[in-house]
XYZ file of C-alpha atoms in Angstrom:
748
model
C 37.331 -89.482 56.782
C 39.536 -88.921 53.751
C 37.774 -88.047 50.507
C 39.311 -89.320 47.266
C 38.213 -89.195 43.658
C 37.484 -92.639 42.303
C 38.594 -91.599 38.821
C 42.176 -92.160 39.969
C 41.600 -95.830 39.393
C 38.438 -95.609 37.372
C 39.050 -98.647 35.204
C 38.998 -100.650 38.435
C 35.350 -99.742 38.900
C 33.838 -100.601 35.545
C 30.370 -101.720 36.529
C 28.020 -104.067 34.784
C 24.284 -104.218 35.288
C 22.897 -106.466 38.012
C 23.752 -110.102 37.434
C 20.958 -112.464 38.362
C 22.502 -115.837 39.125
C 25.891 -114.353 38.261
C 27.751 -117.350 39.606
C 31.424 -117.578 40.462
C 34.345 -116.324 38.423
C 36.361 -118.811 36.422
C 39.231 -120.454 38.249
C 39.687 -121.867 41.716
C 37.507 -120.601 44.519
C 37.406 -121.349 48.214
C 35.993 -120.063 51.474
C 37.764 -117.443 53.484
C 38.778 -117.664 57.126
C 35.398 -118.753 58.420
C 33.729 -122.138 58.197
C 30.045 -122.290 57.302
C 27.745 -124.236 59.547
C 25.407 -126.852 58.136
C 22.540 -124.400 58.546
C 24.417 -121.706 56.640
C 25.282 -124.121 53.846
C 21.565 -124.752 53.386
C 21.071 -121.009 53.036
C 23.387 -120.518 50.090
C 22.476 -117.529 47.940
C 20.112 -117.745 45.042
C 21.558 -114.698 43.323
C 24.863 -112.824 43.242
C 25.159 -109.186 42.188
C 28.322 -107.660 40.784
C 29.005 -104.287 42.409
C 32.394 -103.616 40.835
C 35.368 -105.538 39.506
C 36.543 -106.473 42.980
C 33.438 -107.821 44.651
C 30.027 -109.391 44.465
C 27.330 -109.443 47.103
C 24.755 -112.217 47.372
C 21.124 -111.808 48.244
C 21.810 -113.498 51.595
C 24.509 -110.961 52.495
C 27.572 -113.020 51.729
C 30.376 -111.106 50.054
C 32.763 -112.486 47.458
C 35.969 -110.485 47.124
C 38.290 -111.194 44.232
C 41.996 -111.134 45.034
C 43.515 -109.706 41.861
C 47.231 -110.436 42.254
C 48.969 -113.802 41.927
C 49.469 -115.601 45.243
C 52.961 -116.963 45.756
C 53.066 -117.454 49.495
C 53.155 -113.768 50.415
C 49.511 -114.115 51.546
C 48.118 -111.292 49.407
C 45.127 -113.486 48.677
C 44.120 -112.874 52.283
C 45.523 -109.383 52.821
C 44.207 -107.683 49.683
C 40.571 -108.717 50.298
C 40.965 -107.589 53.930
C 41.549 -104.053 52.656
C 38.407 -104.147 50.500
C 36.349 -105.654 53.317
C 37.388 -103.009 55.838
C 36.302 -100.111 53.640
C 33.163 -101.981 52.584
C 32.131 -102.381 56.211
C 31.508 -106.106 56.479
C 32.385 -108.767 58.992
C 35.376 -110.817 57.819
C 33.568 -114.063 58.669
C 30.972 -113.226 56.005
C 33.581 -112.924 53.262
C 34.430 -115.480 50.567
C 37.741 -114.988 48.777
C 38.415 -116.036 45.188
C 41.508 -115.785 43.019
C 40.628 -113.477 40.154
C 41.587 -114.513 36.638
C 43.596 -112.115 34.504
C 41.236 -109.255 33.680
C 42.944 -106.083 32.469
C 39.610 -104.306 32.128
C 38.686 -104.776 35.782
C 42.074 -104.554 37.509
C 44.812 -102.001 37.051
C 47.844 -104.195 37.748
C 47.839 -107.933 38.418
C 51.463 -108.415 39.243
C 53.646 -110.352 41.677
C 57.097 -108.873 42.099
C 59.131 -106.129 43.703
C 57.083 -106.275 46.920
C 54.484 -104.190 45.110
C 51.147 -105.984 45.554
C 49.871 -104.240 48.698
C 51.773 -101.015 48.059
C 50.317 -100.475 44.587
C 46.945 -101.951 45.409
C 46.353 -100.026 48.655
C 44.408 -97.096 47.250
C 42.523 -99.017 44.559
C 41.455 -101.752 46.964
C 40.223 -99.226 49.493
C 38.317 -97.323 46.813
C 36.736 -100.567 45.599
C 35.326 -101.244 49.051
C 34.362 -97.633 49.726
C 32.681 -97.254 46.318
C 30.633 -100.378 46.848
C 29.565 -99.166 50.273
C 28.573 -95.794 48.797
C 26.479 -97.543 46.146
C 24.743 -99.678 48.777
C 23.990 -96.555 50.791
C 22.694 -94.810 47.676
C 20.400 -97.733 46.964
C 19.036 -97.665 50.512
C 18.588 -93.888 50.411
C 16.607 -94.173 47.200
C 14.453 -96.995 48.566
C 13.781 -95.321 51.907
C 13.590 -91.791 50.501
C 16.069 -90.413 53.028
C 19.363 -88.505 52.647
C 22.280 -90.868 52.076
C 24.441 -89.033 54.620
C 22.008 -90.131 57.346
C 22.593 -93.827 56.609
C 25.319 -95.750 58.395
C 26.911 -98.979 57.186
C 28.542 -101.424 59.561
C 29.118 -105.182 59.532
C 27.008 -105.619 56.424
C 23.989 -103.736 57.782
C 22.590 -100.433 56.495
C 20.817 -98.386 59.160
C 18.763 -95.191 59.187
C 18.282 -94.363 62.846
C 15.625 -91.632 62.533
C 13.176 -93.812 60.590
C 14.275 -96.994 62.373
C 14.904 -98.687 59.045
C 17.626 -101.193 58.368
C 18.569 -103.684 55.701
C 21.384 -106.118 55.043
C 23.796 -105.564 52.189
C 22.210 -108.594 50.535
C 18.788 -106.985 50.512
C 20.187 -103.908 48.755
C 22.703 -105.665 46.504
C 20.441 -105.879 43.468
C 19.584 -102.177 43.584
C 23.177 -101.192 44.415
C 24.443 -102.920 41.283
C 22.417 -100.450 39.207
C 23.674 -97.357 41.017
C 26.051 -94.902 39.383
C 29.661 -95.282 40.467
C 30.392 -92.285 42.726
C 32.798 -89.636 41.477
C 34.467 -89.496 44.874
C 34.311 -91.527 48.050
C 35.271 -91.147 51.681
C 37.961 -93.492 52.977
C 38.287 -94.436 56.625
C 40.745 -92.842 58.969
C 43.446 -95.257 60.077
C 42.107 -95.271 63.634
C 38.770 -96.562 62.366
C 40.099 -99.715 60.698
C 38.476 -102.869 62.068
C 39.996 -105.545 59.806
C 43.217 -103.943 58.576
C 45.830 -104.411 61.278
C 44.270 -107.593 62.663
C 45.685 -111.079 62.161
C 43.629 -113.240 59.843
C 44.424 -116.799 58.856
C 45.504 -117.701 55.346
C 42.351 -118.339 53.304
C 44.150 -121.185 51.537
C 45.549 -122.671 54.733
C 43.209 -125.617 55.107
C 43.520 -126.654 51.477
C 47.303 -126.399 51.593
C 47.725 -128.663 54.601
C 45.145 -131.190 53.367
C 46.603 -131.406 49.872
C 43.629 -130.020 47.976
C 44.286 -128.865 44.376
C 45.515 -125.283 44.388
C 48.717 -125.308 42.381
C 49.292 -125.359 38.665
C 50.749 -128.821 38.783
C 47.376 -130.003 40.192
C 45.557 -128.960 37.013
C 43.798 -131.764 35.216
C 41.389 -131.646 32.273
C 39.711 -134.545 30.489
C 41.715 -135.570 27.424
C 44.782 -133.668 28.564
C 48.197 -134.756 27.264
C 51.491 -134.358 29.106
C 54.529 -132.664 27.565
C 58.156 -132.218 28.565
C 61.045 -130.492 26.846
C 64.619 -131.495 26.078
C 67.312 -128.832 25.794
C 71.038 -128.800 25.016
C 73.131 -130.072 27.933
C 75.236 -126.932 28.203
C 74.878 -123.168 27.974
C 76.509 -122.006 24.745
C 75.026 -124.837 22.670
C 71.943 -125.073 20.466
C 70.017 -127.947 18.923
C 71.319 -129.240 15.605
C 69.178 -132.342 15.171
C 67.225 -134.950 17.129
C 67.044 -138.733 16.805
C 63.659 -139.985 18.025
C 63.821 -143.445 16.442
C 63.713 -145.176 19.834
C 61.743 -142.650 21.882
C 58.791 -142.272 19.496
C 57.956 -145.989 19.741
C 57.881 -146.098 23.532
C 54.545 -146.691 25.332
C 52.179 -143.726 25.552
C 54.165 -141.374 23.311
C 52.026 -139.292 20.959
C 54.532 -137.053 19.193
C 58.098 -135.692 19.229
C 59.061 -132.424 17.519
C 60.913 -129.138 18.008
C 59.546 -125.639 18.595
C 61.004 -122.143 18.641
C 59.914 -120.126 21.675
C 60.219 -116.751 19.937
C 60.405 -115.898 16.254
C 63.743 -114.549 15.051
C 62.383 -111.064 14.356
C 60.488 -110.730 17.652
C 61.489 -107.745 19.803
C 61.488 -109.264 23.258
C 60.121 -107.371 26.228
C 61.883 -107.262 29.581
C 60.318 -110.462 30.935
C 60.666 -112.414 27.686
C 63.961 -113.923 28.801
C 64.534 -117.559 27.860
C 67.589 -119.805 27.795
C 67.245 -122.007 24.705
C 65.050 -120.646 21.935
C 64.702 -124.006 20.167
C 63.742 -127.004 22.295
C 62.726 -130.585 21.603
C 59.276 -131.617 22.797
C 57.948 -135.021 23.833
C 54.171 -135.393 24.184
C 52.511 -138.439 25.693
C 49.719 -139.762 27.823
C 51.402 -139.494 31.217
C 54.330 -137.869 32.964
C 56.061 -141.186 33.650
C 55.855 -142.294 30.006
C 57.172 -138.958 28.779
C 60.025 -138.964 31.293
C 61.106 -142.402 30.100
C 61.030 -141.251 26.486
C 63.144 -138.222 27.417
C 65.943 -140.573 28.433
C 65.793 -142.316 25.068
C 65.724 -139.195 22.897
C 69.103 -138.473 21.323
C 70.014 -134.888 20.459
C 72.942 -133.441 18.522
C 74.090 -129.910 19.371
C 76.382 -127.237 17.982
C 77.933 -124.057 19.432
C 75.965 -120.829 19.362
C 77.405 -117.684 17.843
C 77.436 -114.347 19.613
C 74.261 -112.398 18.967
C 72.958 -108.903 19.718
C 69.235 -108.512 20.333
C 67.025 -105.487 20.981
C 65.146 -105.616 24.276
C 62.253 -103.406 25.317
C 61.489 -102.575 28.939
C 58.236 -100.626 29.034
C 59.322 -98.441 26.105
C 63.017 -98.149 26.995
C 65.049 -100.100 24.468
C 68.593 -101.380 24.721
C 70.933 -103.791 22.966
C 71.702 -107.051 24.757
C 74.712 -109.101 23.697
C 74.906 -112.856 24.259
C 78.399 -114.264 23.590
C 79.232 -117.721 22.328
C 81.492 -120.185 24.117
C 81.257 -122.640 26.996
C 81.708 -120.754 30.238
C 83.071 -122.018 33.553
C 83.014 -120.703 37.100
C 86.812 -120.578 37.322
C 86.867 -118.389 34.234
C 84.108 -116.176 35.637
C 86.036 -115.347 38.807
C 89.207 -114.685 36.813
C 87.304 -112.346 34.489
C 85.722 -110.477 37.400
C 89.064 -110.051 39.115
C 90.639 -108.751 35.913
C 87.912 -106.256 35.066
C 87.661 -105.047 38.671
C 91.234 -103.746 38.421
C 90.375 -101.605 35.421
C 88.557 -98.303 35.183
C 84.814 -98.621 35.731
C 81.799 -96.395 35.092
C 81.364 -93.668 37.699
C 77.740 -93.590 38.883
C 78.090 -91.106 41.743
C 80.810 -88.849 43.075
C 80.473 -86.584 46.125
C 83.257 -84.305 47.297
C 86.834 -85.292 46.498
C 87.166 -89.015 47.261
C 90.567 -89.378 45.587
C 92.030 -86.680 47.873
C 90.394 -88.245 50.911
C 92.091 -91.575 50.261
C 95.391 -89.919 49.385
C 95.456 -88.025 52.685
C 93.950 -90.766 54.872
C 95.737 -91.951 57.988
C 94.295 -95.424 57.435
C 92.626 -97.149 54.462
C 90.492 -100.273 54.825
C 89.725 -102.481 51.833
C 87.728 -105.680 51.374
C 86.409 -107.661 48.406
C 83.244 -109.771 48.441
C 82.021 -112.331 45.894
C 78.863 -114.362 45.389
C 77.977 -117.152 42.929
C 75.033 -117.696 40.644
C 71.969 -118.957 42.521
C 69.030 -121.077 41.386
C 65.483 -120.340 42.567
C 64.602 -123.983 43.191
C 60.879 -123.424 43.620
C 59.317 -126.430 45.322
C 56.824 -126.657 42.455
C 58.805 -127.011 39.198
C 57.704 -124.983 36.186
C 54.410 -126.101 34.661
C 51.443 -124.747 32.746
C 48.245 -126.036 31.185
C 47.325 -124.828 27.696
C 44.360 -125.440 25.434
C 44.856 -123.546 22.173
C 42.439 -123.759 19.252
C 42.450 -121.869 15.949
C 41.746 -118.434 17.405
C 41.353 -118.963 21.132
C 43.585 -119.906 24.050
C 42.944 -120.967 27.632
C 45.925 -121.179 29.976
C 46.007 -122.208 33.642
C 48.968 -122.156 35.960
C 51.382 -120.285 38.256
C 52.565 -116.955 36.880
C 53.913 -113.692 38.313
C 53.369 -111.267 35.411
C 50.194 -112.459 33.653
C 49.333 -109.165 31.949
C 52.785 -108.888 30.363
C 52.792 -112.565 29.436
C 49.406 -112.203 27.753
C 50.894 -109.612 25.387
C 53.813 -111.883 24.540
C 51.525 -114.844 24.009
C 49.270 -112.894 21.679
C 52.236 -111.885 19.526
C 53.673 -115.417 19.363
C 50.415 -117.291 18.721
C 48.865 -114.705 16.441
C 45.722 -114.691 18.585
C 44.079 -111.424 19.740
C 44.515 -110.657 23.430
C 40.755 -110.612 23.945
C 40.681 -114.277 22.878
C 43.289 -115.327 25.428
C 42.206 -116.333 28.920
C 44.783 -116.823 31.682
C 43.665 -118.304 34.997
C 46.115 -117.979 37.874
C 46.771 -120.773 40.324
C 48.704 -120.524 43.550
C 52.466 -120.449 42.979
C 54.512 -123.196 44.581
C 57.401 -120.758 44.878
C 58.342 -117.797 42.738
C 60.433 -114.791 43.778
C 61.283 -113.963 40.181
C 61.487 -117.398 38.597
C 57.881 -117.321 37.408
C 58.223 -113.819 35.960
C 59.866 -115.162 32.823
C 57.072 -117.179 31.295
C 58.886 -118.918 28.449
C 57.466 -122.245 29.650
C 53.935 -120.859 29.279
C 54.707 -119.931 25.658
C 56.147 -123.408 25.171
C 52.973 -124.993 26.564
C 50.786 -122.893 24.260
C 52.856 -123.711 21.169
C 52.747 -127.422 21.999
C 48.964 -127.344 22.439
C 48.580 -125.384 19.225
C 50.584 -127.966 17.301
C 48.900 -130.975 18.930
C 45.415 -129.437 18.615
C 44.735 -130.765 22.097
C 44.886 -129.643 25.731
C 48.379 -130.121 27.127
C 50.088 -129.750 30.479
C 53.786 -128.960 30.213
C 55.877 -130.075 33.196
C 59.562 -129.429 33.854
C 61.562 -131.983 35.784
C 63.627 -130.745 38.723
C 66.735 -131.052 36.548
C 65.086 -129.071 33.744
C 64.267 -126.288 36.166
C 67.690 -126.144 37.829
C 69.856 -126.402 34.716
C 67.986 -124.140 32.281
C 68.339 -120.881 34.266
C 67.004 -118.356 35.150
C 69.657 -117.571 37.789
C 70.614 -114.852 40.225
C 73.725 -113.201 38.683
C 77.214 -113.719 40.075
C 78.683 -110.615 41.756
C 81.878 -109.036 43.052
C 82.312 -105.836 45.086
C 85.370 -104.058 46.465
C 84.888 -101.521 49.249
C 87.385 -99.011 50.587
C 87.094 -96.652 53.539
C 89.390 -93.738 54.400
C 89.886 -92.786 58.062
C 91.649 -89.711 59.412
C 94.042 -89.652 62.363
C 91.090 -89.546 64.774
C 89.457 -92.582 63.129
C 86.707 -90.517 61.527
C 85.299 -91.833 58.259
C 86.281 -89.262 55.606
C 85.977 -91.267 52.389
C 84.002 -94.208 51.042
C 84.430 -96.041 47.726
C 82.484 -98.940 46.249
C 83.439 -100.569 42.958
C 81.160 -103.421 42.013
C 79.797 -105.418 39.118
C 78.501 -108.760 38.020
C 77.875 -111.315 35.332
C 75.973 -109.944 33.512
C 74.403 -107.267 35.754
C 75.683 -104.782 38.314
C 74.257 -104.825 41.858
C 75.099 -101.169 42.515
C 72.539 -98.818 44.066
C 74.653 -95.705 44.097
C 72.174 -93.504 45.941
C 71.584 -95.778 48.897
C 73.212 -95.579 52.314
C 75.982 -94.745 53.108
C 75.684 -92.325 50.185
C 74.558 -89.033 51.690
C 76.344 -89.747 54.972
C 79.998 -89.434 53.880
C 81.514 -86.201 52.592
C 83.712 -87.901 49.994
C 81.946 -90.757 48.255
C 82.567 -92.650 45.013
C 80.444 -95.399 43.425
C 81.500 -97.239 40.248
C 80.380 -100.340 38.421
C 81.046 -102.713 35.510
C 79.469 -105.771 33.873
C 80.561 -108.873 31.954
C 78.428 -110.484 29.233
C 77.406 -114.133 29.479
C 75.234 -116.736 27.781
C 73.950 -117.946 31.157
C 70.412 -116.659 31.587
C 69.736 -114.494 34.623
C 66.760 -112.674 36.041
C 65.010 -111.447 39.143
C 65.810 -113.250 42.385
C 64.277 -112.250 45.720
C 65.342 -108.622 46.326
C 67.247 -108.397 43.031
C 70.837 -107.146 43.411
C 70.096 -106.030 46.984
C 70.486 -109.649 48.069
C 74.233 -109.348 47.386
C 75.144 -105.705 47.815
C 73.485 -105.508 51.242
C 75.740 -108.302 52.491
C 78.895 -106.716 51.115
C 78.036 -103.211 52.317
C 76.860 -104.172 55.790
C 79.750 -106.576 56.339
C 82.212 -103.860 55.376
C 80.539 -101.278 57.614
C 81.140 -103.647 60.523
C 84.835 -103.720 59.641
C 84.896 -99.933 59.517
C 83.058 -99.662 62.839
C 85.605 -101.966 64.432
C 88.499 -99.914 63.021
C 87.008 -96.734 64.479
C 86.502 -98.404 67.849
C 82.740 -97.838 67.774
C 79.775 -100.063 68.449
C 78.390 -101.336 65.093
C 74.878 -99.995 65.704
C 76.066 -96.680 67.133
C 78.416 -96.242 64.160
C 75.550 -96.678 61.703
C 73.303 -94.356 63.697
C 75.985 -91.623 63.615
C 76.126 -91.874 59.825
C 72.337 -91.769 59.578
C 72.256 -88.722 61.857
C 74.471 -86.964 59.310
C 72.313 -88.158 56.421
C 69.168 -86.864 58.130
C 70.298 -83.460 59.347
C 73.187 -82.538 57.049
C 73.000 -84.816 54.020
C 75.578 -84.949 51.262
C 74.038 -84.737 47.793
C 70.402 -84.526 46.755
C 69.652 -87.941 45.287
C 69.693 -90.106 48.386
C 66.870 -92.581 47.923
C 66.243 -93.495 51.568
C 64.688 -91.743 54.547
C 67.398 -91.586 57.189
C 64.999 -91.299 60.144
C 63.142 -94.482 59.131
C 66.436 -96.267 58.576
C 67.618 -95.202 62.017
C 64.236 -96.174 63.464
C 64.614 -99.876 62.684
C 68.157 -99.898 64.054
C 66.993 -98.341 67.319
C 64.087 -100.778 67.554
C 66.220 -103.861 66.922
C 68.803 -102.594 69.420
C 66.082 -102.379 72.053
C 64.258 -105.618 71.266
C 67.432 -107.714 70.982
C 68.900 -106.389 74.234
C 71.950 -105.582 72.134
C 74.242 -104.790 75.049
C 73.991 -108.386 76.282
C 76.622 -110.203 74.222
C 78.099 -112.603 76.742
C 76.907 -116.068 75.725
C 76.559 -115.761 71.951
C 78.286 -114.150 68.978
C 76.046 -111.349 67.714
C 75.950 -109.730 64.306
C 73.869 -106.788 63.146
C 72.854 -105.487 59.730
C 70.256 -103.098 58.321
C 69.153 -102.311 54.798
C 66.654 -100.338 52.747
C 65.080 -101.823 49.643
C 61.654 -102.024 48.010
C 60.526 -98.925 49.906
C 60.956 -100.545 53.328
C 63.569 -100.818 56.061
C 64.771 -103.884 57.955
C 67.343 -104.354 60.700
C 68.392 -107.655 62.208
C 70.487 -108.963 65.081
C 71.587 -112.575 64.727
C 72.736 -114.624 67.728
C 75.080 -117.468 66.855
C 77.103 -120.194 68.512
C 79.856 -122.224 66.817
C 79.478 -125.928 67.513
C 81.469 -128.793 65.951
C 82.762 -126.435 63.262
C 79.192 -125.528 62.355
C 77.315 -122.252 62.830
C 74.165 -122.633 64.919
C 71.742 -119.718 64.679
C 70.138 -119.413 68.079
C 67.956 -116.385 67.451
C 67.233 -113.614 64.973
C 65.626 -110.385 66.147
C 64.158 -108.392 63.282
C 62.723 -104.869 63.117
C 60.843 -103.717 60.017
C 59.333 -100.430 58.893
C 56.950 -101.210 56.042
C 54.277 -98.647 56.834
C 50.843 -99.882 57.865
C 50.815 -103.640 58.440
C 47.626 -105.076 56.961
C 47.831 -108.597 58.407
C 50.387 -108.938 61.249
C 50.471 -112.750 61.205
C 51.078 -112.838 57.466
C 53.662 -110.063 57.703
C 55.541 -111.929 60.413
C 55.497 -115.132 58.372
C 56.843 -113.262 55.359
C 59.690 -111.779 57.380
C 60.520 -115.160 58.897
C 60.603 -116.764 55.468
C 63.006 -114.137 54.171
C 65.314 -114.697 57.134
C 65.437 -118.484 56.768
C 65.816 -118.187 52.987
C 68.695 -115.721 53.344
C 70.593 -117.812 55.877
C 70.325 -120.864 53.638
C 71.564 -119.034 50.552
C 74.397 -117.360 52.468
C 75.714 -120.607 53.930
C 75.124 -123.094 51.127
C 73.674 -121.632 47.903
C 75.667 -121.970 44.689
C 75.340 -122.890 41.029
C 78.751 -123.437 39.439
C 79.668 -124.383 35.860
C 82.245 -126.313 33.900
C 82.244 -126.007 30.104
C 78.729 -124.566 30.214
C 77.295 -127.450 32.251
C 75.867 -126.747 35.737
C 77.641 -128.780 38.417
C 74.459 -128.873 40.498
C 71.417 -130.433 38.855
C 69.179 -131.547 41.712
C 68.872 -131.305 45.473
C 71.502 -133.999 45.995
C 74.146 -131.506 44.837
C 72.473 -128.114 45.308
C 72.554 -127.553 49.052
C 69.430 -126.084 50.632
C 68.953 -125.195 54.286
C 67.567 -128.020 56.439
C 64.910 -127.525 59.064
C 67.416 -128.252 61.829
C 69.616 -125.438 60.487
C 66.935 -122.766 60.660
C 67.097 -120.283 63.555
C 65.816 -121.756 66.779
C 63.891 -118.540 67.383
C 62.845 -115.571 65.233
C 61.421 -112.473 66.885
C 59.852 -109.958 64.461
C 58.785 -106.418 65.361
C 57.127 -103.781 63.187
C 57.489 -100.039 63.570
C 54.076 -98.525 64.340
C 53.289 -96.277 61.407
C 50.549 -94.383 59.617
C 52.476 -94.418 56.334
C 50.713 -96.252 53.540
C 52.024 -99.830 53.194
C 55.362 -100.295 51.466
C 57.162 -103.466 50.419
C 57.467 -106.555 52.608
C 58.138 -109.670 50.504
C 61.804 -108.822 50.017
C 63.173 -106.369 52.649
C 63.873 -108.997 55.343
C 66.014 -111.021 52.928
C 69.116 -108.908 52.081
C 70.359 -107.826 55.529
C 70.332 -111.306 57.062
C 73.324 -112.309 54.900
C 75.448 -109.654 56.596
C 74.030 -110.171 60.085
C 75.109 -113.796 59.724
C 78.543 -112.900 58.344
C 79.154 -110.409 61.158
C 78.100 -112.927 63.808
C 80.376 -115.560 62.256
C 83.289 -113.143 62.560
C 82.522 -112.654 66.236
C 82.442 -116.435 66.696
C 85.554 -117.354 64.696
C 87.648 -114.183 64.484
C 87.723 -114.540 60.707
C 85.748 -112.591 58.120
C 83.623 -114.306 55.476
C 84.149 -112.613 52.123
C 83.047 -115.300 49.708
C 79.619 -116.872 49.433
C 78.596 -119.516 50.197
C 80.233 -118.968 53.558
C 80.734 -122.634 54.400
C 82.327 -123.657 51.107
C 85.797 -122.880 52.480
C 85.113 -123.946 56.038
C 88.771 -124.198 56.981
C 89.035 -120.431 56.623
C 86.440 -119.894 59.337
C 87.613 -122.013 62.219
């Protein structure tokens, strides 16, 4: 047993008195992995008792566990309650799972992003279960007048062997709810886990496949109106006036007006990004009627002027400049090429890289580029809002509800305690639903209409209004001596408007002479987090270039990387390397074994490995080239993410990252002409088809006793390079520009 003090996360264990007939929490609720028999349904509990913020126990022994974090397909709604249940000591079939609403008093961080849900929740979730179990034991000890240390708790049953007494958790739930929260609790040893580490089915699975309402777009309330927005047609423009003479008289239309998302003097926080601050709004009785009125609304626009705004990221402030003008992709690439030839900002320098390149027997150089990308969530942006004079109820898909609540309070002038946000399942996210400008829009529309409103974006609205993955460029150079040893490494990279550089990641620490520089270019295109932010590009560039270097040295690509990692582990250069070389090497060794790497006769094989979001992933991609098309036969993936809570869910998450990465690498692109996106729907924005997905994906996890680290993003970045390296083996030509198939004639 491991003893921990519960005060570490004490606000997570704020306890109320026993709740007779406490009922369910607000929001959607559904059964967990088990199905109740008809007999069990007839034995539904009469009373529920709140033990702590994470769980309730009914008088019949059923346990309700609240999943605090937003669910966006990463399956935390199953995995997080599994952690609580294991420490609580119940049978998973007796557990009901509910999505918790936003509750900053009960939960420390309700947040979807950065592969942080399980990692940050691990200790608090375990303490929630262990604390509840301790309180149940204390209640039994008091009732039976025996020492608490003599009572065991297993599968929802409390037992005192010496007196031959036992009771279900349900029988002690009422008394347990009145017990004092323990100052410290004992957590299980890893070897004693009974639920953690087992595969459990998605608690939402049945409702997803049968089309039951789970998503924000499913929300319906009596008397609800439908709203849509109209924005300028191009980045670099703003609304000047609207002509609603035709649209306002169309069937079902209630009102047409404009709103400003943020006030001019508002100091925006990090996730308060929005594209157009002033938007036109059409409100009507139904989506179809509003969409028809959108087509009839005439807007007049004018150019924006460059503006500098103060941004605030958790107390760190900076100035953000948005230039005027109508930008185009051709101009972007010209600007990146021009600035890349100039002096950049040095972020890390080890040894004497300039001398290494000056004295090198051979210098390799390659430049990689990538376009803007759209998230294209299957569920377009939407949110329900019901705002009265001093109260607001909001329901919908959201990644950063706690941060959004603060923004909403400031914009509406309503105290945070009077704002209720209920979270629905996200129909796609990975950063797009972090920037909740559409939620603010929905609230402002409801406030003006004095009625409940559901705001819905069309697919075109979602794809053309941002928020995009930035466009990037990176130039790599490697210096080799006369014996083909790597003696110098230089990366110079940047983007519009953000740099993808991680200067302290591999191969930093493995090369004696190392230089990392970056630059940025301002833009009025809105950008933000995209699955594995910045890593999704720089991993491809870095790992593609390392393959070129390995080839130039005459070494096997995996062996070459392992040699560098051996240096980084046992004789590292510098002190700020942000990766653990032995874990990095571990996934490479595992993928080499599981892929049977030495067998490369019938397919072209590419390898890549990367560290991001506290985890390590390595992949081998097997590819054939058929009818001038790449066909991915198999991907073998090895991941070190610490303890795996739910193996099935973890495997699914890794598979999703792999398919997503291959699609973006081959096809993904948003381009612009005079500020207008060239791609506005799926007929022009190319997504991967089912027939183009790998025919087989084989995922392996490193056995570990390290606390869980990130998993939603680490499988995504390296697959770009594994694909690029396999394509080179198949065609003999390197792919330097994403999307790889845009210039197909260059590849074969």
